PDB file of C-alpha atoms in Angstrom:
ATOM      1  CA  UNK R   1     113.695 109.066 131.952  1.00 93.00           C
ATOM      2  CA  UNK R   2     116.440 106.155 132.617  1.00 96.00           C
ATOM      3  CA  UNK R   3     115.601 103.113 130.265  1.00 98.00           C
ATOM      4  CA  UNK R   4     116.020  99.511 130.784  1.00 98.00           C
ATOM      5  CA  UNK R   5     116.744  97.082 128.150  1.00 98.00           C
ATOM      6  CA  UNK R   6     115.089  93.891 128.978  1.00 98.00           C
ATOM      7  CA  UNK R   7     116.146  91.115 126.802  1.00 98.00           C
ATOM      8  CA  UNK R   8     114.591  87.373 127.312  1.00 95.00           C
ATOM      9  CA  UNK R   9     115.891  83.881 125.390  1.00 88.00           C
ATOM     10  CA  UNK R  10     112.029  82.895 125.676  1.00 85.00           C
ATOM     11  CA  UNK R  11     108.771  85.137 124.458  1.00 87.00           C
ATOM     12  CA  UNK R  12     106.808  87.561 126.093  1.00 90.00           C
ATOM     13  CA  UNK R  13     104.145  84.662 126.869  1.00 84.00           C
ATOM     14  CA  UNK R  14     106.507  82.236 128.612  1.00 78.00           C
ATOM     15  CA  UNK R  15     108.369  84.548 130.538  1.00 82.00           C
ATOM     16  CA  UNK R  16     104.965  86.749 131.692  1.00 83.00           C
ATOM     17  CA  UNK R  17     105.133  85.259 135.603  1.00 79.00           C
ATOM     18  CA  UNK R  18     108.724  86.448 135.429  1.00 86.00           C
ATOM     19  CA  UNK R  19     107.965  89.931 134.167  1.00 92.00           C
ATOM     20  CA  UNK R  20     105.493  90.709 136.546  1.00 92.00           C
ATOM     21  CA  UNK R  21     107.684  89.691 139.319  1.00 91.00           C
ATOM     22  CA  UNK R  22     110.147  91.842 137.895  1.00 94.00           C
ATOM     23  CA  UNK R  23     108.153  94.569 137.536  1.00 96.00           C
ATOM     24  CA  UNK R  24     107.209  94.521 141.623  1.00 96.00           C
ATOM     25  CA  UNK R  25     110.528  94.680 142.337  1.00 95.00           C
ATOM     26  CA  UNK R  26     110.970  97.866 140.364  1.00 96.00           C
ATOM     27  CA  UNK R  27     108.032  99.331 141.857  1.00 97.00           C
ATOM     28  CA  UNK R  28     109.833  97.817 145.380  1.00 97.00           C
ATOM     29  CA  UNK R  29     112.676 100.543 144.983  1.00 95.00           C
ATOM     30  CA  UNK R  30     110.495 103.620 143.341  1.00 97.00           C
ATOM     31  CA  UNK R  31     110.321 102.399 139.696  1.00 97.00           C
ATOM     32  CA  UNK R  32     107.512 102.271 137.699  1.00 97.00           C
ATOM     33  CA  UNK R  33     107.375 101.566 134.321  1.00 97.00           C
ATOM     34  CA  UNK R  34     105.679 104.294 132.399  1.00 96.00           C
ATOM     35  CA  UNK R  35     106.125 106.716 135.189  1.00 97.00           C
ATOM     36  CA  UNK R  36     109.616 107.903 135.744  1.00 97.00           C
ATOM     37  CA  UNK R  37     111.259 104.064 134.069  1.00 97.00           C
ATOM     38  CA  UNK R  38     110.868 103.404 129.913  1.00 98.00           C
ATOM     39  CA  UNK R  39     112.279  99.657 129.719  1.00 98.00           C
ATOM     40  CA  UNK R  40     112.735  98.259 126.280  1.00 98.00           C
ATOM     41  CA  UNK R  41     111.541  94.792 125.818  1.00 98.00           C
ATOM     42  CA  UNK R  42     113.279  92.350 123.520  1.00 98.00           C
ATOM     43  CA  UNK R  43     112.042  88.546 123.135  1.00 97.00           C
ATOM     44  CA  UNK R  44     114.495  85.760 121.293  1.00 94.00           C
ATOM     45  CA  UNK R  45     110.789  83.837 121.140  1.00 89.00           C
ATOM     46  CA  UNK R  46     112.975  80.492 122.133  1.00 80.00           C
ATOM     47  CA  UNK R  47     114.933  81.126 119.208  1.00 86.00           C
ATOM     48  CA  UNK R  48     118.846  81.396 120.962  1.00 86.00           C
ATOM     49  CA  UNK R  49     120.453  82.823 117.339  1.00 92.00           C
ATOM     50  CA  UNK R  50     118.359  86.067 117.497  1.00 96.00           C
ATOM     51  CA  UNK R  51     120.300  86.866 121.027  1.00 97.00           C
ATOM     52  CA  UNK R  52     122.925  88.660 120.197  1.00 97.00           C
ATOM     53  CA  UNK R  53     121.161  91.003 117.730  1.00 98.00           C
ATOM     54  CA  UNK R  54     118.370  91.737 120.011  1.00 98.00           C
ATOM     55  CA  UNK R  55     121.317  92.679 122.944  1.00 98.00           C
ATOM     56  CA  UNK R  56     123.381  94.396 120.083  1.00 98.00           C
ATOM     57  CA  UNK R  57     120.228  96.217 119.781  1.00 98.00           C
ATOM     58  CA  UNK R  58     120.221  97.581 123.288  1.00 98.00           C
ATOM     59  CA  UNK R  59     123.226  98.235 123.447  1.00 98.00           C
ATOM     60  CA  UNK R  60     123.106 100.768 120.107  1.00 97.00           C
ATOM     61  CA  UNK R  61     120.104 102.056 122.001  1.00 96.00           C
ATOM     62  CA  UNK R  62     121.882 103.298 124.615  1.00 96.00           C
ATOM     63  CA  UNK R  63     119.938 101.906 127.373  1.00 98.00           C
ATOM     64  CA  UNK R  64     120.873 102.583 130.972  1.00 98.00           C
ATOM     65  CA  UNK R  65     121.318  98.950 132.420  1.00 98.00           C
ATOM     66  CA  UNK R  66     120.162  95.515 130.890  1.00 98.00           C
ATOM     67  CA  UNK R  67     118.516  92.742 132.401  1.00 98.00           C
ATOM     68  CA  UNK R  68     118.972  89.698 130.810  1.00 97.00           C
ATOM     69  CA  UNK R  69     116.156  86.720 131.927  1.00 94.00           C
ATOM     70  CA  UNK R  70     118.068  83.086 130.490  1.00 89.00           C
ATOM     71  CA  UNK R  71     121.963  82.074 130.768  1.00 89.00           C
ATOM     72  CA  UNK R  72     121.880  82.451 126.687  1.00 90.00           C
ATOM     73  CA  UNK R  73     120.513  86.032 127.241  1.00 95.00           C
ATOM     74  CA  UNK R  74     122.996  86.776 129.488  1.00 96.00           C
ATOM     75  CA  UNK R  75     125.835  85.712 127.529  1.00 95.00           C
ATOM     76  CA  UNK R  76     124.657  87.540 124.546  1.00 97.00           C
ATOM     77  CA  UNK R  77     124.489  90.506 126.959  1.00 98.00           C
ATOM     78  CA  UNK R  78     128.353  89.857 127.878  1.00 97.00           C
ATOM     79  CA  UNK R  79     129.646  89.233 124.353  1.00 97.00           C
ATOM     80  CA  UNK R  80     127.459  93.179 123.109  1.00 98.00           C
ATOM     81  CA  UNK R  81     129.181  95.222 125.421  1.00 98.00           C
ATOM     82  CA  UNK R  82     131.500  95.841 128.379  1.00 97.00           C
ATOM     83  CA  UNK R  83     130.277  99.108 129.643  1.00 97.00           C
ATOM     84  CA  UNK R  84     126.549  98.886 129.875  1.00 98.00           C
ATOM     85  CA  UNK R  85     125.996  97.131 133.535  1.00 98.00           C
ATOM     86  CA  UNK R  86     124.193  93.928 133.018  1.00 98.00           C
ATOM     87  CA  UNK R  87     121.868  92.276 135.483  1.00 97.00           C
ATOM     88  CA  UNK R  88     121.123  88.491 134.958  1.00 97.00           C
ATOM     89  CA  UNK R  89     118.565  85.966 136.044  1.00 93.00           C
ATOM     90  CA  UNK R  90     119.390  82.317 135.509  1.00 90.00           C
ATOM     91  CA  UNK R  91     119.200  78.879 136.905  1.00 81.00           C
ATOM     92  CA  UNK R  92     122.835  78.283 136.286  1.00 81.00           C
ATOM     93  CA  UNK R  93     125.868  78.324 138.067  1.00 85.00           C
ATOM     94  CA  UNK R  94     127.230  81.736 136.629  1.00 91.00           C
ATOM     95  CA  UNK R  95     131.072  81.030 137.095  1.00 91.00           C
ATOM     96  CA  UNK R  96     131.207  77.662 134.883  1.00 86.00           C
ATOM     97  CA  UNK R  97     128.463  79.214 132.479  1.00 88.00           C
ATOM     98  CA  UNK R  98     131.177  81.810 131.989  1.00 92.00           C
ATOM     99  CA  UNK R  99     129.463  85.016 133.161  1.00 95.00           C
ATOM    100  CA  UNK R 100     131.665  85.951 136.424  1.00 95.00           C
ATOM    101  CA  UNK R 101     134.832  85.346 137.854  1.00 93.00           C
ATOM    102  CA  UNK R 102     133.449  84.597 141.331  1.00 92.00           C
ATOM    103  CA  UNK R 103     130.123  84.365 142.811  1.00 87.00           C
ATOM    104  CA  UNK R 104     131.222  86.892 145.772  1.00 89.00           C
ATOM    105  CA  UNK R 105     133.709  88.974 143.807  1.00 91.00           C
ATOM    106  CA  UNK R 106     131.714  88.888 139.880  1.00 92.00           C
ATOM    107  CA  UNK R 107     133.643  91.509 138.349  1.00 90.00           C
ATOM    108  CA  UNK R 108     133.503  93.326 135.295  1.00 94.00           C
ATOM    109  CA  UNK R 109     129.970  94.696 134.454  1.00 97.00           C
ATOM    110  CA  UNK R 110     128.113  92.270 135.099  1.00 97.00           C
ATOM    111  CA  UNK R 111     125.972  90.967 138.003  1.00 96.00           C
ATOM    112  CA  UNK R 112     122.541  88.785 139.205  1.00 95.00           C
ATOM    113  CA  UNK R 113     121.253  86.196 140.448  1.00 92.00           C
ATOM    114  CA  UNK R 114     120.338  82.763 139.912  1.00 90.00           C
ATOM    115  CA  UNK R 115     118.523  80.125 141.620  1.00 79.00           C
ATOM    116  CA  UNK R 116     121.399  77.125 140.925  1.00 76.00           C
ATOM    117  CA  UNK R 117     118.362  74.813 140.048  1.00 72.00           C
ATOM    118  CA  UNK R 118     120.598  72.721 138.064  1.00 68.00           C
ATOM    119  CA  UNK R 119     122.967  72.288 141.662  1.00 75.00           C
ATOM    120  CA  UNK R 120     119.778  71.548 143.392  1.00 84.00           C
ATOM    121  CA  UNK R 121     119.192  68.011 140.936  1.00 86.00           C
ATOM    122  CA  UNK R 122     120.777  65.624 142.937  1.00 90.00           C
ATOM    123  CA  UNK R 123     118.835  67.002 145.856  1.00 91.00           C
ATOM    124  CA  UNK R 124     115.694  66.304 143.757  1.00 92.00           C
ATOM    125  CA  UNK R 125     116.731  62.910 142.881  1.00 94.00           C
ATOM    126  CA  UNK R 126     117.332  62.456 146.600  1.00 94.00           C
ATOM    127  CA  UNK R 127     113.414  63.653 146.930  1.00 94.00           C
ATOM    128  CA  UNK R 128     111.777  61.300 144.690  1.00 95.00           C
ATOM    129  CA  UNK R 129     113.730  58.305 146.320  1.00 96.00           C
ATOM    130  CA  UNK R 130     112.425  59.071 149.730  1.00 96.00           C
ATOM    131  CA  UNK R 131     109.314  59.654 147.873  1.00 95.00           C
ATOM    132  CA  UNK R 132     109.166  55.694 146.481  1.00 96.00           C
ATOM    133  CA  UNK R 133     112.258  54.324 148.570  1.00 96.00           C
ATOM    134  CA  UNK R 134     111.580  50.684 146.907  1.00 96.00           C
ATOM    135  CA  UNK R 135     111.952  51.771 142.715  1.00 96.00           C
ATOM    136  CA  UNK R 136     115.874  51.256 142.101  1.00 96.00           C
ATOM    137  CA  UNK R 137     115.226  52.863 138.442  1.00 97.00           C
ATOM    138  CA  UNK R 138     114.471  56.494 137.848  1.00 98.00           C
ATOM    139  CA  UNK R 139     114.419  58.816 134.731  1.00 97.00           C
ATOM    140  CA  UNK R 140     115.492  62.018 133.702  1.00 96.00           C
ATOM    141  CA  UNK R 141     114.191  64.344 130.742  1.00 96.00           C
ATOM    142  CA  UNK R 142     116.735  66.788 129.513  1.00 95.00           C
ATOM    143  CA  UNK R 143     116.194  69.338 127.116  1.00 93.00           C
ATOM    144  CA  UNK R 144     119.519  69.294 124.958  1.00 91.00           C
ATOM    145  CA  UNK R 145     119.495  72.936 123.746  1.00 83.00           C
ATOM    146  CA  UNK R 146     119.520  73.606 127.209  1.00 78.00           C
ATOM    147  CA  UNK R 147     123.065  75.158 128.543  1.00 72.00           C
ATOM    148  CA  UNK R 148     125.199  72.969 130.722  1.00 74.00           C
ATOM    149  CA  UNK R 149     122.631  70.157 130.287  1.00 83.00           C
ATOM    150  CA  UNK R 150     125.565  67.814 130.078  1.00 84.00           C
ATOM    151  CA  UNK R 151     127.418  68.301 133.215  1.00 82.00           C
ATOM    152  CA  UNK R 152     123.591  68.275 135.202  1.00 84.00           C
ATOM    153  CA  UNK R 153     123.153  64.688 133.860  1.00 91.00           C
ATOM    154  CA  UNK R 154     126.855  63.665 134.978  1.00 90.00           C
ATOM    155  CA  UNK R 155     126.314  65.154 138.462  1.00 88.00           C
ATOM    156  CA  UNK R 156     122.636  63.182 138.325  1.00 92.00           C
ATOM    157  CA  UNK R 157     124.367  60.014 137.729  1.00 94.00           C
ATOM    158  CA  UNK R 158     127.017  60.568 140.269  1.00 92.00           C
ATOM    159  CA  UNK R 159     124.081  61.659 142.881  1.00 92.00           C
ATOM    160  CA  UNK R 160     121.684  58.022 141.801  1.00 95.00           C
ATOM    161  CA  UNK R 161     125.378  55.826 142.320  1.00 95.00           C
ATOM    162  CA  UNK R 162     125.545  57.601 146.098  1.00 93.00           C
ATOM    163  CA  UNK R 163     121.895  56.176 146.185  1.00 94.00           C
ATOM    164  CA  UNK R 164     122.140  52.744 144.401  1.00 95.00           C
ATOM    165  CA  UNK R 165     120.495  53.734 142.285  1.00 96.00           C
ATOM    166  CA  UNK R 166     119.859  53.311 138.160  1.00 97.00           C
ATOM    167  CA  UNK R 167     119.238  56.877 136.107  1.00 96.00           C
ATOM    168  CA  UNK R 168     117.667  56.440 132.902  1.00 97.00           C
ATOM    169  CA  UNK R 169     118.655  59.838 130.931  1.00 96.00           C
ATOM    170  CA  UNK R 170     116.896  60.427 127.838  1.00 97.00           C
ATOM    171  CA  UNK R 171     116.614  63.692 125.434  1.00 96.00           C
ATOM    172  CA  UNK R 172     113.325  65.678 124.307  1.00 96.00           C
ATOM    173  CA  UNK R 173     113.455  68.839 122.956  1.00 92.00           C
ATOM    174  CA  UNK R 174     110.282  68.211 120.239  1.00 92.00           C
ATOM    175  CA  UNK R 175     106.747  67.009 121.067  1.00 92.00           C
ATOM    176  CA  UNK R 176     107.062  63.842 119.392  1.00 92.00           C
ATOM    177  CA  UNK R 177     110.308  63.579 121.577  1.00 95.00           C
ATOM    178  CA  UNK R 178     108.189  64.041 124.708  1.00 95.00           C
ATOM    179  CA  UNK R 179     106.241  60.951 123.670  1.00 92.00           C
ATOM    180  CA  UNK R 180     109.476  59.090 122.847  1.00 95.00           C
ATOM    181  CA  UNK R 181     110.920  59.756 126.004  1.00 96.00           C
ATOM    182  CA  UNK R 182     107.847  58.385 128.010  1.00 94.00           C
ATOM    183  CA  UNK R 183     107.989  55.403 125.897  1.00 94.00           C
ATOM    184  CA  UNK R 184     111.411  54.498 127.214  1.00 96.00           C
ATOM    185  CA  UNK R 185     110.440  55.630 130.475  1.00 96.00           C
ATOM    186  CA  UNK R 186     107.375  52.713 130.737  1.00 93.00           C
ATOM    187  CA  UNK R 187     110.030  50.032 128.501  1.00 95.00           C
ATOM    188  CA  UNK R 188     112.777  50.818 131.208  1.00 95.00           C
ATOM    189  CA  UNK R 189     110.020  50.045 134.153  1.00 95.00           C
ATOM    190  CA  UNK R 190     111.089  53.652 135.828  1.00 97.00           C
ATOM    191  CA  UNK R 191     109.511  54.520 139.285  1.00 96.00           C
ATOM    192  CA  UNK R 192     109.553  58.638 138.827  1.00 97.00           C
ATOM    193  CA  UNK R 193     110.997  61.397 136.342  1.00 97.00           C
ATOM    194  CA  UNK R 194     112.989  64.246 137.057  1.00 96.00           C
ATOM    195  CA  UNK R 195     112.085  66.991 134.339  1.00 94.00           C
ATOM    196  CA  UNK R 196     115.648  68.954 133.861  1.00 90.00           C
ATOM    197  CA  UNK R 197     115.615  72.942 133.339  1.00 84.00           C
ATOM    198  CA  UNK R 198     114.201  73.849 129.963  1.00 83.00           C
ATOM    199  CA  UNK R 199     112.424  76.904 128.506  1.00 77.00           C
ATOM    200  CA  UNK R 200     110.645  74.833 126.054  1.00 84.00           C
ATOM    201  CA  UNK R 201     109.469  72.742 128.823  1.00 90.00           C
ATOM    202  CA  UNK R 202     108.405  75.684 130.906  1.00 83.00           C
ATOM    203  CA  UNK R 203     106.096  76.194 127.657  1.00 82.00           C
ATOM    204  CA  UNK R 204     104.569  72.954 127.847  1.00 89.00           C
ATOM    205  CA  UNK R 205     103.495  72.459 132.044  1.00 90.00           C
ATOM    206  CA  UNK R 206     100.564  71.209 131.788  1.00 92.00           C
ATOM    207  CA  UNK R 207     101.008  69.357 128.802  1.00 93.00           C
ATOM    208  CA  UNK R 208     104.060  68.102 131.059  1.00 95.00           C
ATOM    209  CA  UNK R 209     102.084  67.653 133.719  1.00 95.00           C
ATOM    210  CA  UNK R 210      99.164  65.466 131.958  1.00 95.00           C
ATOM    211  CA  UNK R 211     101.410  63.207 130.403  1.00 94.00           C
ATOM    212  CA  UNK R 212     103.054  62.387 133.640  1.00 95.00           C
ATOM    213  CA  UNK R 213      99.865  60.959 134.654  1.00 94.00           C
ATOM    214  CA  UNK R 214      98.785  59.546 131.991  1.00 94.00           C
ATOM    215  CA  UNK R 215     102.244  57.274 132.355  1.00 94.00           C
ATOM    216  CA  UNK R 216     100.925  56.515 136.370  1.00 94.00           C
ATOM    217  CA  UNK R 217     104.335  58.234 136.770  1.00 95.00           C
ATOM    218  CA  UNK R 218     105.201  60.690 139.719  1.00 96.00           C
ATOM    219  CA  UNK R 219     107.719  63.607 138.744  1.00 96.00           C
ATOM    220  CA  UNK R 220     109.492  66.432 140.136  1.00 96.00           C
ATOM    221  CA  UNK R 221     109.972  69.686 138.197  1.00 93.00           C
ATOM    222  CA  UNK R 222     112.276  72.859 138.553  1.00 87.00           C
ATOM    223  CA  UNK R 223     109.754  75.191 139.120  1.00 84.00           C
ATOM    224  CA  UNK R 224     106.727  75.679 141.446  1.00 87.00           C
ATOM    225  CA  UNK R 225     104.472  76.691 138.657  1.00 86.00           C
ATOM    226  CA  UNK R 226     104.952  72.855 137.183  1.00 92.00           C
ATOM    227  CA  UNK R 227     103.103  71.999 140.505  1.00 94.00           C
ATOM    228  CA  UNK R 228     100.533  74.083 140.036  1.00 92.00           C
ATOM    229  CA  UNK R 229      99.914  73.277 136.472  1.00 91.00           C
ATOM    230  CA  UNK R 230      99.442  69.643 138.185  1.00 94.00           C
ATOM    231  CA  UNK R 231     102.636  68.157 138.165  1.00 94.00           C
ATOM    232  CA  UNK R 232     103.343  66.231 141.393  1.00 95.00           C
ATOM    233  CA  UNK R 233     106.219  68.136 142.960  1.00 94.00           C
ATOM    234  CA  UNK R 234     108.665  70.643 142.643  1.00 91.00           C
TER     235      UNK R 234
END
């Protein structure tokens, strides 16, 4: 029976709406786990400096093919071996994370897909602004453990000057951050947030959610399941 190492940057928890779609997809092409596929789960439980011991793992295992759910995943997936084929999930652009050469032409043993959420921002920003076309000030909550957080924020501010814009950027990666952040956001009198990508926000949606309205602020979020936790948009 083939096995598949599945290794995840967040815990079994957060990433269960993931694994079940993952788990159709097997069953999609003949797979099913238990039946004629073993796959080998391995959860960093948010915690990026277990990564490349739990891929390291896998890889001493012998398993057939890895998938690796996060960029950091995937990059501890890279830096364990070159043989083992490696299929990633992320929400980064895979070329200036590092991963591929090219998006048509990835080479080496690795391959995936990923949603370029973090591309999609300014298209977001663009969103909220037809959304409430008379606020000129709008704020963003990044997640700074989050990777290529940095350049999202630049293209952000590039997308609000297009617009006329003001962005109001501010960090949280801790509860008591979260609180900070919406402080700022009412002191800065910001018409709507834009949460950035963030497992430890995908942890906390309707916490997210709830103090979004609390603040009389409306928000877009990366993922539909934000929405449904009763966040505005997404």
């Amino acid at each position: 029976m083939p096995v598949v190492g599945f290794v995840s940057t967040q815990s079994a928890d957060d990433s269960k709406f993931l694994t079940i779609r993952f788990l159709q997809g097997l069953k999609e092409t003949g797979y099913v786990e238990g039946q004629n596929v073993a796959i080998e789960y391995r959860w960093a439980e948010n915690q990026s400096d277990r990564l490349p011991a739990l891929a390291a793992d896998l890889v001493r295992r012998r398993v057939a093919v890895i998938f690796a759910l996060g960029t950091q995943a995937a990059l501890a997936a890279k830096a364990a071996t070159t043989t083992i084929p490696i299929v990633f999930g992320i929400s980064a652009d895979p070329v200036v994370m590092g991963l591929v050469a090219s998006l048509n032409r990835p080479g080496a043993n690795l391959t995936g897909y990923t949603d370029l959420s973090a591309e999609l921002a300014p298209k977001q920003l663009q969103l909220l602004h037809e959304l409430l076309p008379n606020a000129a000030v709008f704020g963003v909550l990044a997640d700074p453990a989050f990777p290529g957080i940095k350049s999202n924020v630049e293209d952000l501010q590039a997308a609000a000057r297009t617009l006329g814009l003001q962005l109001v950027a501010v960090n949280a990666g801790t509860d008591s951050d979260l609180e900070t952040a919406f402080a700022v956001f009412s002191q800065q009198r910001v018409g709507a947030v834009l949460f950035g990508l963030s497992s430890f926000y995908n942890r906390r949606m309707e916490q997210l959610a709830a103090l979004a309205a609390r603040h009389a602020l409306p928000a877009i979020y990366p993922r539909s399941e934000f929405a449904l936790a009763g966040g505005l948009m997404s």
